[in-house]
Structure formats: structure tokens, C-alpha cells
PDB file of C-alpha atoms in Angstrom:
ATOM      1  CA  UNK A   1     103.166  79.337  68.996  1.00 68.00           C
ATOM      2  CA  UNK A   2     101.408  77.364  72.023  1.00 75.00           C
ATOM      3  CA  UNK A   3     100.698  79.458  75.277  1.00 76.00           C
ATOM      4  CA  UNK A   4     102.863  77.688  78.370  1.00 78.00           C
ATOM      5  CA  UNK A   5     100.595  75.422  80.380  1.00 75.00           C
ATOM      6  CA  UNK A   6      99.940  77.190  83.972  1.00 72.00           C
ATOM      7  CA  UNK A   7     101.911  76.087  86.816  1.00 77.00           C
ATOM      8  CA  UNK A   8      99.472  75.765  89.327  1.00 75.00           C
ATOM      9  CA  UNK A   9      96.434  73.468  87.340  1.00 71.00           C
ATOM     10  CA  UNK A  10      94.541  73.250  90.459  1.00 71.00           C
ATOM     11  CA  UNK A  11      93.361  77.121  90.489  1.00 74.00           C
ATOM     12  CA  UNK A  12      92.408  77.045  86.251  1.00 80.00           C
ATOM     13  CA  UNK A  13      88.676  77.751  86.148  1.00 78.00           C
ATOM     14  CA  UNK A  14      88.211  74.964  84.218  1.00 79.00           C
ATOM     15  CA  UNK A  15      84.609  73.951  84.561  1.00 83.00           C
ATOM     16  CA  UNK A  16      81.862  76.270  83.539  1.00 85.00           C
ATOM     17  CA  UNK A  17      78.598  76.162  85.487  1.00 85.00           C
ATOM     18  CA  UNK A  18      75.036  77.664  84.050  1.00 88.00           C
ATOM     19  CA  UNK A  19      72.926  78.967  86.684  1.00 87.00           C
ATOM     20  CA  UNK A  20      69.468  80.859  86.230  1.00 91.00           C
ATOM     21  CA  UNK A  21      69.088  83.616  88.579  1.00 90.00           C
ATOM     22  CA  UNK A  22      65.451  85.691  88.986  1.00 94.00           C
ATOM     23  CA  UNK A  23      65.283  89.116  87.718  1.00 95.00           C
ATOM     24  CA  UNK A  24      65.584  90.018  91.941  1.00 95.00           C
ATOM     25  CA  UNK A  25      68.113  87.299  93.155  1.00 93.00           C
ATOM     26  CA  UNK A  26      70.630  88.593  89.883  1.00 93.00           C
ATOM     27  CA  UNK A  27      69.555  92.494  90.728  1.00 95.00           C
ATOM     28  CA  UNK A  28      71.178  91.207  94.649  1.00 93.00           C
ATOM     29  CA  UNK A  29      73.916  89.472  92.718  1.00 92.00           C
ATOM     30  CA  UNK A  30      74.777  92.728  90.457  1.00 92.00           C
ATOM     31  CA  UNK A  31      74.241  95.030  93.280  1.00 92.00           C
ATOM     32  CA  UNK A  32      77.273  93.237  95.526  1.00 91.00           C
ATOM     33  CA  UNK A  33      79.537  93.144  92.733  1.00 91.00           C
ATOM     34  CA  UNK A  34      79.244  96.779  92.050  1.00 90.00           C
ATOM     35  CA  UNK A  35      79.739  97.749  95.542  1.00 89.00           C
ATOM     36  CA  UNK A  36      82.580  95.027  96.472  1.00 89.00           C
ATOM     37  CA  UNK A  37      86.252  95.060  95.097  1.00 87.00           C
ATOM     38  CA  UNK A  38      85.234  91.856  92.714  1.00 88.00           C
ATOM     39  CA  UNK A  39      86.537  91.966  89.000  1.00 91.00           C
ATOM     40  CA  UNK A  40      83.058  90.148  87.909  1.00 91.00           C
ATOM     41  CA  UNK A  41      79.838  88.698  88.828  1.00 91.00           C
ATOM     42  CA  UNK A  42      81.414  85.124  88.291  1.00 90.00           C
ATOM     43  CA  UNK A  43      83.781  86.070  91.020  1.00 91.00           C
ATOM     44  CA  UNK A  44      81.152  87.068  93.547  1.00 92.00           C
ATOM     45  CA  UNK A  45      79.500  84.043  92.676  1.00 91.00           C
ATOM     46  CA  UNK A  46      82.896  81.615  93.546  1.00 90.00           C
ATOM     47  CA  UNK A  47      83.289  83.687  97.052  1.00 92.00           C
ATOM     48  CA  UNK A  48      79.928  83.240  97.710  1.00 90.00           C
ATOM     49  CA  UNK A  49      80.388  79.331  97.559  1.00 90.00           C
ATOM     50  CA  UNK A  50      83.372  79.342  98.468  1.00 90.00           C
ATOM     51  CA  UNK A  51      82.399  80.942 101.634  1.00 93.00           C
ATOM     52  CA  UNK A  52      85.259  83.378 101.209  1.00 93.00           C
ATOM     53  CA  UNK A  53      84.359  87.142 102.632  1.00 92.00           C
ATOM     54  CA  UNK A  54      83.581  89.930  99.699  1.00 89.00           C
ATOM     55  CA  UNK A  55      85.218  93.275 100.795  1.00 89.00           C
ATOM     56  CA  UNK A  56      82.356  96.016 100.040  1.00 86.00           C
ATOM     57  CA  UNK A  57      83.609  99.180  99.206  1.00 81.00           C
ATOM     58  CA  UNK A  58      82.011 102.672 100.258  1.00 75.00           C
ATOM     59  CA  UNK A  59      82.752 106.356  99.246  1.00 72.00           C
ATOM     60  CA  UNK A  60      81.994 108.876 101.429  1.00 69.00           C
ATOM     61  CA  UNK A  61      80.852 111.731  99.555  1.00 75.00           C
ATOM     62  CA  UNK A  62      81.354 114.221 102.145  1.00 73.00           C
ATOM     63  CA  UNK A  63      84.892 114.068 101.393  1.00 74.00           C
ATOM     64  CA  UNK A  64      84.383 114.776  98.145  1.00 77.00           C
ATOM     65  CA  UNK A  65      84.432 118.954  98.539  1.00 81.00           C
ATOM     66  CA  UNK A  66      87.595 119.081 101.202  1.00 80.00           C
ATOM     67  CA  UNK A  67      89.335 116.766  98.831  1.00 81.00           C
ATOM     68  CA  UNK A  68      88.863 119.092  95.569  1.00 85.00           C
ATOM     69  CA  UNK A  69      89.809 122.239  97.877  1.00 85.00           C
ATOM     70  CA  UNK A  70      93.167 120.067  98.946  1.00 85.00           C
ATOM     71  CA  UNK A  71      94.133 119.376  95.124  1.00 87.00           C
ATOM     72  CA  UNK A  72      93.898 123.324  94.097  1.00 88.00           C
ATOM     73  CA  UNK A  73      95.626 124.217  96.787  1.00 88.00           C
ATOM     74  CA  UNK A  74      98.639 121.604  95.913  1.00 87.00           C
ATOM     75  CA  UNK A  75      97.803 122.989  92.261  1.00 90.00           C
ATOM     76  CA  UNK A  76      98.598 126.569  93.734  1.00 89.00           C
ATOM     77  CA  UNK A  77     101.615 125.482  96.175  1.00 87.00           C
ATOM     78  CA  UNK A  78     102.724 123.893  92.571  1.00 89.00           C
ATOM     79  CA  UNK A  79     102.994 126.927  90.045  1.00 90.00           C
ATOM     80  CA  UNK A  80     104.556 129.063  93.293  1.00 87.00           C
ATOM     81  CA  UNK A  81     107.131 126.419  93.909  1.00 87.00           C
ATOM     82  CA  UNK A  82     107.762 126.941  90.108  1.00 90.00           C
ATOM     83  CA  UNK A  83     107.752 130.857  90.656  1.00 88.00           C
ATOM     84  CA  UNK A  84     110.280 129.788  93.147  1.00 87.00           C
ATOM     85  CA  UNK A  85     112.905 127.999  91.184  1.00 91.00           C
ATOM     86  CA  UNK A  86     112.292 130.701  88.569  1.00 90.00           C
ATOM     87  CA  UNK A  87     113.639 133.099  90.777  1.00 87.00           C
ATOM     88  CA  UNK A  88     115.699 130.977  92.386  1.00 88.00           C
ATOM     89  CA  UNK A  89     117.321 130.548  89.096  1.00 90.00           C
ATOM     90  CA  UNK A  90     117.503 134.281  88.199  1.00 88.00           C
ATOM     91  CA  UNK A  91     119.111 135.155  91.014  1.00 86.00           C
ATOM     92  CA  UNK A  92     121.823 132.506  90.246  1.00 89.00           C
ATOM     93  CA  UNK A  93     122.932 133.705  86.676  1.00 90.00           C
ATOM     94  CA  UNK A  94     122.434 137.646  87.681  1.00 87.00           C
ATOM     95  CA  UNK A  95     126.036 139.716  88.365  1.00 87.00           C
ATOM     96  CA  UNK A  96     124.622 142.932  89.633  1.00 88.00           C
ATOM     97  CA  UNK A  97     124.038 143.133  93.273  1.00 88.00           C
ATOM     98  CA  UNK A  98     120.907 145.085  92.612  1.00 90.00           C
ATOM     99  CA  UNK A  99     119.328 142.454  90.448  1.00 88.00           C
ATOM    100  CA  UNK A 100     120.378 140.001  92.791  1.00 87.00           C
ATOM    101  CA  UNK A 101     118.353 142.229  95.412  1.00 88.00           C
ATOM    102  CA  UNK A 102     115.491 142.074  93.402  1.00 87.00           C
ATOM    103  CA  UNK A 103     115.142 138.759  93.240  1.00 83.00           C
ATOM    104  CA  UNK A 104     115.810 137.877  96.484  1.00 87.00           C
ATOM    105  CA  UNK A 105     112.658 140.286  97.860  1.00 89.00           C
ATOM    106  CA  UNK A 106     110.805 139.095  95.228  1.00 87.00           C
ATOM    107  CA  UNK A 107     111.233 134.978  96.389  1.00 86.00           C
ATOM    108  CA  UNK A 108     110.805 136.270  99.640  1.00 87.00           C
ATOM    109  CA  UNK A 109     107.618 137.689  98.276  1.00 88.00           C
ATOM    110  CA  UNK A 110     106.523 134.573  96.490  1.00 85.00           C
ATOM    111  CA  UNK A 111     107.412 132.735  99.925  1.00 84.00           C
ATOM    112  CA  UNK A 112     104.768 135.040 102.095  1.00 87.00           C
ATOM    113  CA  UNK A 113     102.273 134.035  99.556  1.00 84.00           C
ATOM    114  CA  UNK A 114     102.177 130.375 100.339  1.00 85.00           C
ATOM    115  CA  UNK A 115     102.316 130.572 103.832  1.00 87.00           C
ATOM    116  CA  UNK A 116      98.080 131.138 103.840  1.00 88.00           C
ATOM    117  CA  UNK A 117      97.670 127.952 101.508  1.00 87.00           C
ATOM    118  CA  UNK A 118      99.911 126.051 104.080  1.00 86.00           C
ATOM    119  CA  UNK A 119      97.952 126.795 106.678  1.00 88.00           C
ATOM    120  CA  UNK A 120      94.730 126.329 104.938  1.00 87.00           C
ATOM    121  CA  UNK A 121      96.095 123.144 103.549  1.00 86.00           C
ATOM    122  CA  UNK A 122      96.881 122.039 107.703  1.00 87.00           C
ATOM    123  CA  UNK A 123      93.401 123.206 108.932  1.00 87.00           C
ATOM    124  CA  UNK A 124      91.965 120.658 106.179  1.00 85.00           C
ATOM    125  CA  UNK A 125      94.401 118.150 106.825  1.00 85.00           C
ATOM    126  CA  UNK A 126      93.278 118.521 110.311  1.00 85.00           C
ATOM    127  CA  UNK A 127      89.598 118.065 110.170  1.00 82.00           C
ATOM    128  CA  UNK A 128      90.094 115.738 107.841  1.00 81.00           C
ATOM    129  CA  UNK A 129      92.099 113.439 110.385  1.00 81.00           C
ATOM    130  CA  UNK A 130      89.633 114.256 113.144  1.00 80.00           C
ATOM    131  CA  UNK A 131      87.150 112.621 111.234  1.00 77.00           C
ATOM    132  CA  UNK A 132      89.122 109.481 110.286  1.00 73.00           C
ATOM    133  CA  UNK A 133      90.085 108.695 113.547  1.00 74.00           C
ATOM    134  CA  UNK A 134      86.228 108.679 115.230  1.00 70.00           C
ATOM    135  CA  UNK A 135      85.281 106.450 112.940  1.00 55.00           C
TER     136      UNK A 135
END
């Protein structure tokens, strides 16, 4: 079965063009479409002659550490808001007020234990922002 024509024929890449490049000028080439949202070198090459601008992209790797502490800690606020629901759900299907008792202290429990990661989670969140918005 034929593939439908495209509706737009004016943007096909339809004619293929064979450039040589030096071992430097392709090494400048490469380098901008590693560092630039492009898909390929062919489409640095278009914006370039199109005149189009290439977005670079840039990682700073100094968030790299505060953003690993900020995913355990979700990991951890996680598993306790499992713990949570856990209890949450024993206390439901218990009939003795005793057990019921237990498991309400013992949410309450699981409750003071995420109340540091919240706060260390804010501090990060914090810095984090304070560093964003100099820039």
C-alpha cells in the first residue's frame, strides 16, 4: 500500500546537498549539534543557512547533588505516605477501640517522622530557587 503524499510539499527535504567539511570545521559542526536541541547535524546545517537561531543547551552540574538529595527524600515521603494509608486502612476495618488507639498513635507517629524530610525538602527547595532567580 502507497504512503499518503504530504500535505505541505513545500517543507519535504527533497534535495540532497554533499558538502566536504575539514576534520576542524565538522569537529565545530558536531560540537553545536551536541550541545543544541537539534535532532541531527543536517539540521544544524539548514538553521545555519537558513539563518534561523540554534537553542544551545547547558546542564549545570552543581545541581546535580541537591537534585539526587530531593528524589530520596520524595522516595522517603513515598513509602511513609504508604505507611500512612496502611494504617489508615487498619484503623478502618479494626472494631476494638484499643486497636483503633493503636493505630491512630501509631499514624500520628508515622506523621512526626516526615515532618524533618518536609522541612529538609523546603530548605532545598529554597536554595534551590535562590539560585534560579539571580541568574
Amino acid at each position: 500500500m502507497a504512503r499518503n503524499k504530504a500535505k505541505d510539499q513545500d517543507k519535504i527535504l527533497s534535495h540532497p546537498i554533499i558538502i566536504r567539511l575539514t576534520e576542524k570545521q565538522y569537529k565545530k559542526v558536531a560540537d553545536l549539534w551536541l550541545e543544541s536541541d537539534c535532532k541531527s547535524i543536517g539540521d544544524v546545517v539548514r538553521k545555519i543557512i537558513a539563518n534561523r537561531p540554534i537553542k544551545l543547551l547547558h546542564k549545570d552540574i552543581s545541581m546535580n547533588a541537591p537534585m539526587e538529595e530531593m528524589a530520596l527524600i520524595r522516595k522517603e515521603i513515598k513509602s511513609i505516605g504508604v505507611n500512612i494509608n496502611q494504617q489508615t486502612h487498619s484503623f478502618h476495618i479494626s472494631q476494638n477501640p484499643i486497636e483503633r488507639s493503636f493505630h491512630s498513635s501509631k499514624t500520628a507517629q508515622i506523621y512526626r517522622e516526615i515532618e524533618p524530610k518536609i522541612e529538609r525538602l523546603i530548605t532545598l527547595i529554597s536554595k534551590l530557587a535562590e539560585k534560579w532567580l539571580q541568574e
